[in-house]
Coordinates of C-alpha atoms and ligand atoms in Angstrom, one line a residue:
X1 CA 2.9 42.0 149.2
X2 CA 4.9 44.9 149.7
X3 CA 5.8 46.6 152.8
X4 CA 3.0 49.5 153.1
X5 CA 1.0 46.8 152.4
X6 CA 2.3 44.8 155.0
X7 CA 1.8 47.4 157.9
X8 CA -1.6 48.0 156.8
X9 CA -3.2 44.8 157.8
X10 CA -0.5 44.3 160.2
X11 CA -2.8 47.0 162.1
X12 CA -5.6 45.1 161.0
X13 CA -4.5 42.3 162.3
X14 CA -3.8 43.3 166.0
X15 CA -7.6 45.4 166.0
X16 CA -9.2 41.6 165.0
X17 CA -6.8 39.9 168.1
X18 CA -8.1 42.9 170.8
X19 CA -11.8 42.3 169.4
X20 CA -11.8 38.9 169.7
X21 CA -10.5 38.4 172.7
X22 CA -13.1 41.2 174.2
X23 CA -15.8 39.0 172.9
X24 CA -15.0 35.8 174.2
X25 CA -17.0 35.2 176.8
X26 CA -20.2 35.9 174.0
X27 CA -19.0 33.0 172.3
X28 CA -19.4 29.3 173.2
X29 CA -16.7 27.7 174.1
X30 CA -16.5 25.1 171.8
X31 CA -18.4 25.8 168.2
X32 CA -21.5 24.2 167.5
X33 CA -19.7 22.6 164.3
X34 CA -19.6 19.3 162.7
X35 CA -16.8 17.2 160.9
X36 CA -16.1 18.5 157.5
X37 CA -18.2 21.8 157.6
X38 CA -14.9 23.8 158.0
X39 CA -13.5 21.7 154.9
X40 CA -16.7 22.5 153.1
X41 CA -16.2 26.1 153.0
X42 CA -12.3 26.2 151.5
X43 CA -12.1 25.6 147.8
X44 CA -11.0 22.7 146.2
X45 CA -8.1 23.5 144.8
X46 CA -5.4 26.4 145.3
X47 CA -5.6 29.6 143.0
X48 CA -3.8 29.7 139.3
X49 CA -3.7 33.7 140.0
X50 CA -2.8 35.6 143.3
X51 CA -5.9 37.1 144.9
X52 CA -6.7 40.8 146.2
X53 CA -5.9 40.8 150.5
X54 CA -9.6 41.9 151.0
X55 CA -10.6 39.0 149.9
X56 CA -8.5 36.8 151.8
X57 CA -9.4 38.6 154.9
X58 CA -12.9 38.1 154.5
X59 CA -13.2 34.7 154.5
X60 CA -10.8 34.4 157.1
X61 CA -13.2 36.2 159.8
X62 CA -16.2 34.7 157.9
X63 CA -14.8 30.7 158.0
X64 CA -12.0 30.5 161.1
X65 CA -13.3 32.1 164.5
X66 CA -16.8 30.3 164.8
X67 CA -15.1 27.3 163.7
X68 CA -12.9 27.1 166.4
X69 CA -12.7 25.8 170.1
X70 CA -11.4 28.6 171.7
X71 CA -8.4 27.9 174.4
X72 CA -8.3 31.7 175.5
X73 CA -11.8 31.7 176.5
X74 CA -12.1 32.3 180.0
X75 CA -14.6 29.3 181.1
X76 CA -11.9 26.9 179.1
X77 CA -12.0 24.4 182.2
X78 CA -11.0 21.4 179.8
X79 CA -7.7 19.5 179.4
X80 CA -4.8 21.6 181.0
X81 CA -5.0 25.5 179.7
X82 CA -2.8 26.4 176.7
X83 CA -2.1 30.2 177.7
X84 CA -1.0 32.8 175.8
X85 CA -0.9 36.1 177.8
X86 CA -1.5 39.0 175.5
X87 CA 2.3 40.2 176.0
X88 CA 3.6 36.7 175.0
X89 CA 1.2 37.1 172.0
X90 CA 3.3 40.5 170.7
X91 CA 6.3 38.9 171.3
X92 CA 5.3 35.8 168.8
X93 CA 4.0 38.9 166.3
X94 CA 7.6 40.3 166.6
X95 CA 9.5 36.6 166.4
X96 CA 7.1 35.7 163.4
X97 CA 8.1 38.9 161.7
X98 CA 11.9 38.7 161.8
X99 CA 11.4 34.9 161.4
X100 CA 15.1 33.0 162.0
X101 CA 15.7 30.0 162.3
X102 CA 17.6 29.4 165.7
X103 CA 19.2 25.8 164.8
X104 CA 23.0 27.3 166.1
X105 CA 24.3 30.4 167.8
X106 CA 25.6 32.1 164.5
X107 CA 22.4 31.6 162.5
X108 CA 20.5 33.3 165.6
X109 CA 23.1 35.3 168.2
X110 CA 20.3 36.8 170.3
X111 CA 18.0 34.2 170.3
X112 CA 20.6 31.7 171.2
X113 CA 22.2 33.6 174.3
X114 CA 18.2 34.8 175.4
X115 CA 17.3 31.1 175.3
X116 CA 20.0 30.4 177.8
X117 CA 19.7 33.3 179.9
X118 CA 15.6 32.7 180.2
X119 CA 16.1 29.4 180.8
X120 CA 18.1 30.5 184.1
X121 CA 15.9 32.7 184.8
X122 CA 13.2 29.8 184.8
X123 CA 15.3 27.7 186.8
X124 CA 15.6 30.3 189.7
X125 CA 11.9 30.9 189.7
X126 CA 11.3 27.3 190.1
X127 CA 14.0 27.1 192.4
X128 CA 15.9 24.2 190.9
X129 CA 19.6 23.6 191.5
X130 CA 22.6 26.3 190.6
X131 CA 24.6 24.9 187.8
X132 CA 21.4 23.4 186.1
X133 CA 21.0 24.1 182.2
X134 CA 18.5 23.7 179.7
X135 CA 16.6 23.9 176.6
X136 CA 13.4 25.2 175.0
X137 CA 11.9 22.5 173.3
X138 CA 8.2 22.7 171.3
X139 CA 6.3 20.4 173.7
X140 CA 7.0 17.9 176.4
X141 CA 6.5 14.7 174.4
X142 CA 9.7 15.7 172.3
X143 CA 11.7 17.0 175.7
X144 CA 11.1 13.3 177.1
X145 CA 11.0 11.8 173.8
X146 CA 15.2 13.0 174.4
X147 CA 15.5 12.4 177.8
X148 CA 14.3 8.7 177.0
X149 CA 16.8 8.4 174.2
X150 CA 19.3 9.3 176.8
X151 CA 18.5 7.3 179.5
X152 CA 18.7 4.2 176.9
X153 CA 22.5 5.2 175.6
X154 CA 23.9 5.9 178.6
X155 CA 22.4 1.9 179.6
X156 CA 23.5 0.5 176.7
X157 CA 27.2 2.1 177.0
X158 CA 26.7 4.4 174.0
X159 CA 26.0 1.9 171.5
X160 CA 22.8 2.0 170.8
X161 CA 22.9 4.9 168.1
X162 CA 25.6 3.2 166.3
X163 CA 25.0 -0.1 167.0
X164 CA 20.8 -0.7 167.0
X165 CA 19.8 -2.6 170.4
X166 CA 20.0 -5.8 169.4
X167 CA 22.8 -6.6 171.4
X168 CA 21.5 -4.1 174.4
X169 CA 19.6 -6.7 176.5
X170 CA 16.0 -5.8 177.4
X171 CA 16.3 -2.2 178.3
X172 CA 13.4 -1.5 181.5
X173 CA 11.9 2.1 182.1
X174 CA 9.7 2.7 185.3
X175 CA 6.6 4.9 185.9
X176 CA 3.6 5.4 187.4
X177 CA 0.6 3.8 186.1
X178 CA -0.2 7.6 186.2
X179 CA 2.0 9.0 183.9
X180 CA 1.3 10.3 180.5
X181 CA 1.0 8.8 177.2
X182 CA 3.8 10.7 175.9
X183 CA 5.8 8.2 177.7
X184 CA 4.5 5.7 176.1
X185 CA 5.3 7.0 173.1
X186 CA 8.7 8.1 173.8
X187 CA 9.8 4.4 174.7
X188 CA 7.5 3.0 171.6
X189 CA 10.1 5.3 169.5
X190 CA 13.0 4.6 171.4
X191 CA 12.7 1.6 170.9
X192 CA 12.3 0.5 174.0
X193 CA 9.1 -0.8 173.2
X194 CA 5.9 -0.7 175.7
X195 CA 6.2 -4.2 177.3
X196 CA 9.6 -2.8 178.7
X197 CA 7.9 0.0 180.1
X198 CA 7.0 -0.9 183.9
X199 CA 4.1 0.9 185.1
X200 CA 3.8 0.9 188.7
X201 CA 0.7 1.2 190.9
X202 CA 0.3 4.5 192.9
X203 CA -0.5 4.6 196.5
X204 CA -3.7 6.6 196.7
X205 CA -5.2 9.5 198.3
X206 CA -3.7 12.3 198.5
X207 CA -1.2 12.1 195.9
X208 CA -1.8 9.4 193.8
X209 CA 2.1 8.6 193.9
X210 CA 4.0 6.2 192.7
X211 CA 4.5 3.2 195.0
X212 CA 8.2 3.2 195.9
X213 CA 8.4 -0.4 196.9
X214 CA 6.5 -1.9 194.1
X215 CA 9.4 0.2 192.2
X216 CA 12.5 -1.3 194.2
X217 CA 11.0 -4.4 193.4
X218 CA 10.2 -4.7 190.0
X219 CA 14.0 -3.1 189.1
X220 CA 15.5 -6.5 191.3
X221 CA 13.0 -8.5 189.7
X222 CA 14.3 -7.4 186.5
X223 CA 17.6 -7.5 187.5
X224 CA 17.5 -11.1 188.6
X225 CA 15.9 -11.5 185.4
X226 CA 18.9 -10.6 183.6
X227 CA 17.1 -7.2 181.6
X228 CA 18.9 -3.7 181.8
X229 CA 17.3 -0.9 184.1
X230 CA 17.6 2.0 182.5
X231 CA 15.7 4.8 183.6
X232 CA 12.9 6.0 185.9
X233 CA 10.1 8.4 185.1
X234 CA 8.4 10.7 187.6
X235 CA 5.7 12.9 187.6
X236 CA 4.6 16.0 189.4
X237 CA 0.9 16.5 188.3
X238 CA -0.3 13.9 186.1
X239 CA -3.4 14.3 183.4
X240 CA -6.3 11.9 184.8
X241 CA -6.3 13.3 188.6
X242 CA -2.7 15.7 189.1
X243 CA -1.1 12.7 190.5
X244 CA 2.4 13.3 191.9
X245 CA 5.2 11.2 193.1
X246 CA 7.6 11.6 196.4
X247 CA 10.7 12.2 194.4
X248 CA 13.1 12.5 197.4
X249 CA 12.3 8.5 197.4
X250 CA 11.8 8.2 193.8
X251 CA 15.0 10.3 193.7
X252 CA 16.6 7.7 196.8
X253 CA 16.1 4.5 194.5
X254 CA 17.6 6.3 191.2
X255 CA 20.6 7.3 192.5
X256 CA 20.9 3.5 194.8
X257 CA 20.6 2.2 191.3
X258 CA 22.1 4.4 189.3
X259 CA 19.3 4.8 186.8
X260 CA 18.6 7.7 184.6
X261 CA 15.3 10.1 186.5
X262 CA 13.2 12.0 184.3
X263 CA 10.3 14.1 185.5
X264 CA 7.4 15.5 183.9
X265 CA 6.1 18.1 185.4
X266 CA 4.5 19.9 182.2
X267 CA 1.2 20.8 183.4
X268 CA 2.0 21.5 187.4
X269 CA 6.0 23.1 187.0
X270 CA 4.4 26.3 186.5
X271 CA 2.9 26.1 190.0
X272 CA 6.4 25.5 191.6
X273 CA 7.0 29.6 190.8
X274 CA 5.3 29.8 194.1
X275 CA 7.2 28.8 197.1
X276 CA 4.9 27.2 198.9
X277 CA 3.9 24.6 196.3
X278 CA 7.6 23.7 195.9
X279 CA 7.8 23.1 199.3
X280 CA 5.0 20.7 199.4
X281 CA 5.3 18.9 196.2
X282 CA 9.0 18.9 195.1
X283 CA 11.2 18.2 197.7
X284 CA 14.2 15.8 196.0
X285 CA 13.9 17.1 192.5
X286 CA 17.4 17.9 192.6
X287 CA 17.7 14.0 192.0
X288 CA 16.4 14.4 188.6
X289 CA 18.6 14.4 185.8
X290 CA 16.1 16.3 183.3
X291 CA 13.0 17.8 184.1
X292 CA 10.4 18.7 181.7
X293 CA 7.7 21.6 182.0
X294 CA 5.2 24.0 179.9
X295 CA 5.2 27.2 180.1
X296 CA 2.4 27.3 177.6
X297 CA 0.5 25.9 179.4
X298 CA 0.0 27.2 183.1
X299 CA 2.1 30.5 182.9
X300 CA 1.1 32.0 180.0
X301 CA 3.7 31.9 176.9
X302 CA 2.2 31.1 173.7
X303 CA 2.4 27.6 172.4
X304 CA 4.8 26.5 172.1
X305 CA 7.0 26.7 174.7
X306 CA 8.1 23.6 176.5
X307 CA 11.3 23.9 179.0
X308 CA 13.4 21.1 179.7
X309 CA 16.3 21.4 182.4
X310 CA 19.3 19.3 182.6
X311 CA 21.7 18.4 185.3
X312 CA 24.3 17.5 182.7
X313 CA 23.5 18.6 179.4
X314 CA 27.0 16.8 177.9
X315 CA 24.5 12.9 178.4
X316 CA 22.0 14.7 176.2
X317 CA 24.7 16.0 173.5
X318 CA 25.9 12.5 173.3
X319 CA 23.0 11.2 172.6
X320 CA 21.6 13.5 170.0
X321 CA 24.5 15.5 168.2
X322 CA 25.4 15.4 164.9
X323 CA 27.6 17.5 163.1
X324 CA 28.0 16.9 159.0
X325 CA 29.9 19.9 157.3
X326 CA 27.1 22.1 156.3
X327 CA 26.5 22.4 160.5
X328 CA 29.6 23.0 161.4
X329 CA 30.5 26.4 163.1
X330 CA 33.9 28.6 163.7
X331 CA 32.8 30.5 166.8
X332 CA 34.6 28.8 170.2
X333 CA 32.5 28.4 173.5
X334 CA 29.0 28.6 171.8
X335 CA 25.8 26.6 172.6
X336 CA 24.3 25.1 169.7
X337 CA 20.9 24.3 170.6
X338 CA 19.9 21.8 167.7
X339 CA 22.3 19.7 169.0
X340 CA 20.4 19.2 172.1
X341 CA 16.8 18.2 170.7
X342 CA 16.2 15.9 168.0
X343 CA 14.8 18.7 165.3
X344 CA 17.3 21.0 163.7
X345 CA 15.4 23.9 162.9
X346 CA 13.8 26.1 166.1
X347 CA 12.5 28.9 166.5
X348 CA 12.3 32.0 168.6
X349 CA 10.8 31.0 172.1
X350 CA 12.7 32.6 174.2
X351 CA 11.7 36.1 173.1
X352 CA 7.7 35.4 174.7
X353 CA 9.2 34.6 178.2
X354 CA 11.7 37.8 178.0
X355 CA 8.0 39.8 177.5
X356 CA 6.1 37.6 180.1
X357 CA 8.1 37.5 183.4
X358 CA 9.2 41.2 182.7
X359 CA 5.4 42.5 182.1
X360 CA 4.2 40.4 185.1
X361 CA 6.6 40.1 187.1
X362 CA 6.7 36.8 188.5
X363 CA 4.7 38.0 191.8
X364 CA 1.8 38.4 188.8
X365 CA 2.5 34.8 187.5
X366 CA 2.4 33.6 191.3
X367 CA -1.3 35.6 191.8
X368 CA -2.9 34.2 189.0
X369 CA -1.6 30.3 189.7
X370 CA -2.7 31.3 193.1
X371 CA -5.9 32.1 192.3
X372 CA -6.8 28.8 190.2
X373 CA -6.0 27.1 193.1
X374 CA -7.9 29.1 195.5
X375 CA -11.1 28.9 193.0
X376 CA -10.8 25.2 191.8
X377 CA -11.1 24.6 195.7
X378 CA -14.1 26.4 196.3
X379 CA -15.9 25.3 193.0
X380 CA -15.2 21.5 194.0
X381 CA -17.1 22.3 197.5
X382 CA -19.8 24.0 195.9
X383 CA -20.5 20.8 194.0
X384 CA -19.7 18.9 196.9
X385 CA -22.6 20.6 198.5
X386 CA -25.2 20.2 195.9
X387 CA -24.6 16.0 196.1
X388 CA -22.0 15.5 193.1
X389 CA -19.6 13.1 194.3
X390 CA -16.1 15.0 194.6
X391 CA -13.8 11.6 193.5
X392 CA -10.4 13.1 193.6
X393 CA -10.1 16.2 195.1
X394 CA -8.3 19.2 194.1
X395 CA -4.2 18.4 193.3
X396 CA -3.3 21.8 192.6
X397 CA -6.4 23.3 190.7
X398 CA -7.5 20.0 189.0
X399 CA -10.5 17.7 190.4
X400 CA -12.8 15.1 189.6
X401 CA -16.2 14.4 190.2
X402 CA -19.5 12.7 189.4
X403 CA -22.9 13.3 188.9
X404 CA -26.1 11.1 189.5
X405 CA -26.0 7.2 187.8
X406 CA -23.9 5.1 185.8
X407 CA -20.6 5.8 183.6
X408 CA -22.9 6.8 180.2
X409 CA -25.1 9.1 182.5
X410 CA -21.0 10.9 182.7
X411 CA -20.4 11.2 179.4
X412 CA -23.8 12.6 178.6
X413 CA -23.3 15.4 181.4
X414 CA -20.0 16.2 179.7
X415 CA -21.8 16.1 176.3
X416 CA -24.8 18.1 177.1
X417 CA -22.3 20.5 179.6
X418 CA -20.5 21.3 176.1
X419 CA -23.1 21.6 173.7
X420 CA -24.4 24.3 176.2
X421 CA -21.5 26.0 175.4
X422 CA -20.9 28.3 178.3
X423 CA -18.1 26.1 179.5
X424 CA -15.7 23.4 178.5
X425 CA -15.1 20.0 180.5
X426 CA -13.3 16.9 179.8
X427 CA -14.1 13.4 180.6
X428 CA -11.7 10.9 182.5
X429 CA -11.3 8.2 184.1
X430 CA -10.5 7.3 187.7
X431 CA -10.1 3.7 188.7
X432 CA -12.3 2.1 186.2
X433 CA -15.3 5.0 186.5
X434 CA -15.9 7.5 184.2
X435 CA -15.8 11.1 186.0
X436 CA -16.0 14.3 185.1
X437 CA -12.5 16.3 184.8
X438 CA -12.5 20.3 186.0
X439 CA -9.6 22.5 185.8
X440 CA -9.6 25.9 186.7
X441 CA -6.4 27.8 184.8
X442 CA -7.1 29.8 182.1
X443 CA -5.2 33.2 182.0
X444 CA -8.1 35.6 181.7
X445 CA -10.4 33.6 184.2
X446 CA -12.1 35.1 186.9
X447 CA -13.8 34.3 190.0
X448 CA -16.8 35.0 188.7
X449 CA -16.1 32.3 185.6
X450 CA -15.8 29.2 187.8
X451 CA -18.7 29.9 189.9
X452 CA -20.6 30.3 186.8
X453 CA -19.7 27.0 185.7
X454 CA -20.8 25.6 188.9
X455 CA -23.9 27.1 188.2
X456 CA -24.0 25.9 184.9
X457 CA -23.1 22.2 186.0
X458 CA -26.0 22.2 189.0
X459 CA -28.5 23.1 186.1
X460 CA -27.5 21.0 183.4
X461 CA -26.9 18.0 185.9
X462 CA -30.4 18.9 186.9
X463 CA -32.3 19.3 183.6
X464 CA -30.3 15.4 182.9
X465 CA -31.6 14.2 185.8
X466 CA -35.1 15.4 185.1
X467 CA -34.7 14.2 181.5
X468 CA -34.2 10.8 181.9
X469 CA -36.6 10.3 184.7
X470 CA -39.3 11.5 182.2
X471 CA -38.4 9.0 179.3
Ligands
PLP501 C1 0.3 18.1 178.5 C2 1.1 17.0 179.1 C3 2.1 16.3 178.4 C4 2.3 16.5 176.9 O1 2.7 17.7 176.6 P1 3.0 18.2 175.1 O2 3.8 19.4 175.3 O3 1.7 18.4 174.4 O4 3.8 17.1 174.5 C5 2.8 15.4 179.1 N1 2.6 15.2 180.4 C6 1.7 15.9 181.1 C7 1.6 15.6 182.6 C8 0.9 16.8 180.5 O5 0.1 17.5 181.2

């Protein structure tokens, strides 16, 4: 392709994103598609001969937007959101274009010294601790994927990389029953392995927090028991109900027992741009020794975009720098970023946030997280008002509820919600009952979106209802 070429559909390209995106509320949320039809339509094998770029092009707008679930629709109240603003969109146009690779400061100068100074910038707009640094990482698993490698060197003296852990003891990591399955998976790969992952019972409404005395305990049990503490994970808005833990006592018991604290925050960080939230939900998070949040998910860069701050960055260098020939670099006092995440390669993040907080300001973030907030409330009393049963109530701008009869009656209101298309839920499950999950937080969503899904809830629930009183 040569460069004429290139500019051509490069035009092309950014007239289908503005179209697309101005039809998406026409579309259903999820496509009315079933396994292997996408597969169906792609040939079988890849071309002997290059082919003409008209051709391409029109079987990309023929097979790929019906055939996708679309996260930048408006009435996307599934999951958590995975926003891309339109700004952070032409900054990952511009990345993809120069397209470096970001593994040290002299393959990537710009990117490099952005990273770091966008990273402060996040760190004053969540109002965490002068001195903190950090990294940009491509999702949360991977950011506590690292923190968990730490916590388990710095408890096994620094061994464990050269050594294995057979000679570590039986290395302990606390949570909340609450807490993600990416921490699962980071002590699974660690090494650590699940039974050594302690999962603690919460203590209810309103915060579904982790229950500090059923944490003091289990670390003395385990240290009567001869095993080896070694860190603590806390959460500030967990998946199943935004379930978020004291950390000023979390934070009390790490640093009594000098454990490693990690927090992920990667849905509900973005909410602590706004003062207020902070002052309610984060007090003590200067305890934490890494904390993990994503900005593509709440605030609007593209995925991916997953920030992880560090009190001391030198535990995390320890743990996961390596430096054979090939990697080695002349310039003095530079960050190399690769040697604080487990991939080498990276690429461009920072460049989105540079185009996000300077486009909206971060009063404009703090409006729109506002506003989610503001609307998941008054959806959830809506349907508290035609009957549904509100289970947890809003944490932020995530709630759960139920309509009329058992578990499968859920499922099939979240089935039959979905195949109307109009909006997207998610299933969950809340102290052994299946509920319905709504989150109000996509970037383009209006007012006018989430009282239309409470609209389209009341009549699907309804026409259920009616459905299997008839048969
Ligand atoms: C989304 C989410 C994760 C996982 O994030 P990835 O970036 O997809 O790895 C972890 N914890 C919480 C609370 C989340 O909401």
């Amino acid at each position: 392709m040569d460069w004429d070429e290139f500019e051509r559909w490069g035009a092309r390209a950014a007239e289908f994103g503005a179209a697309y995106h101005r039809g998406l509320r026409q579309r259903p949320v999820r496509p009315d598609v079933q396994p292997g039809d996408a597969a169906d339509l792609l040939a079988t094998a890849p071309p002997e001969t290059g082919e003409a770029m008209e051709a391409i092009w029109s079987d990309f707008l023929s097979v790929v937007p019906d055939r996708l679930t679309h996260w930048q629709h408006p009435r996307f109240f599934a999951y958590f959101p995975a926003n891309a603003a339109p700004v952070s969109m032409l900054a990952e146009m511009l990345a993809s274009q120069m397209a470096p690779q970001c593994m040290l400061w002299q393959t990537s100068p710009v990117a490099t010294e952005m990273e770091g100074v966008m990273v402060d910038w996040l760190r004053q707009a969540l109002g965490l601790p002068n001195g903190w640094a950090g990294v940009i990482q491509d999702s949360a698993s991977s950011a506590t994927l690292s923190a968990v490698l730490t916590m388990r060197e710095r408890a096994c003296a620094w061994r464990g990389n050269r050594e294995g852990l057979s000679g570590a003891g039986q290395l302990r990591v606390y949570a909340s029953a609450q807490a993600h399955s990416s921490i699962d998976r980071a002590v699974w790969v660690a090494g650590i392995g699940q039974d050594n992952l302690v999962k603690l019972p919460d203590t209810g409404a309103p915060s579904f927090g982790l229950d500090v005395a059923a944490l003091k305990a289990a670390i003395a049990a385990d240290r009567a028991a001869g095993h080896v503490p070694a860190g603590i994970i806390a959460i500030t808005g967990g998946t199943g109900v935004g379930a978020w833990d004291d950390l000023a006592a979390v934070g009390a018991v790490a640093e009594e027992e000098r454990l490693y604290l990690h927090l992920d925050a990667a849905w509900a960080g973005s909410a602590m741009i706004c003062p207020e939230v902070r002052a309610a939900m984060w007090p003590g998070v200067e305890f934490c020794d890494s904390v993990v949040f994503n900005p593509h998910k709440w605030l609007g860069a593209q995925f991916d975009c997953s920030v992880q701050f560090l009190k001391d960055p030198a535990q995390q260098i320890d743990t996961l720098k390596i430096e054979p020939e090939y990697l080695k670099t002349t310039g003095t006092g530079v960050v190399n970023y690769s040697e604080w995440t487990i991939p080498l390669g990276r690429r461009f993040r920072a460049l989105k946030l540079w185009f996000l907080m300077r486009y909206y300001g971060l009063e404009g973030l703090r409006a729109r997280i506002r506003n989610h907030v503001a609307w998941a409330q008054e959806a959830c009393d809506a349907l508290r008002a035609q009957g549904f049963e509100i289970v947890t109530e809003p944490i932020l701008s995530l709630f759960t509820f139920r309509g009329g009869g058992d578990d499968g009656a859920q499922q099939r209101l979240v089935d039959a919600i979905n195949a109307d298309g109009r909006i997207y839920v998610t299933q969950g499950a809340h102290r052994g009952r299946k509920v319905v999950r709504f989150q109000v937080g996509q970037f383009d969503c209006t007012r006018d979106d989430v009282m239309l899904a409470v609209d389209v809830i009341a009549e699907i629930s309804a026409r259920e209802a009616g459905g299997m009183h008839n048969g």
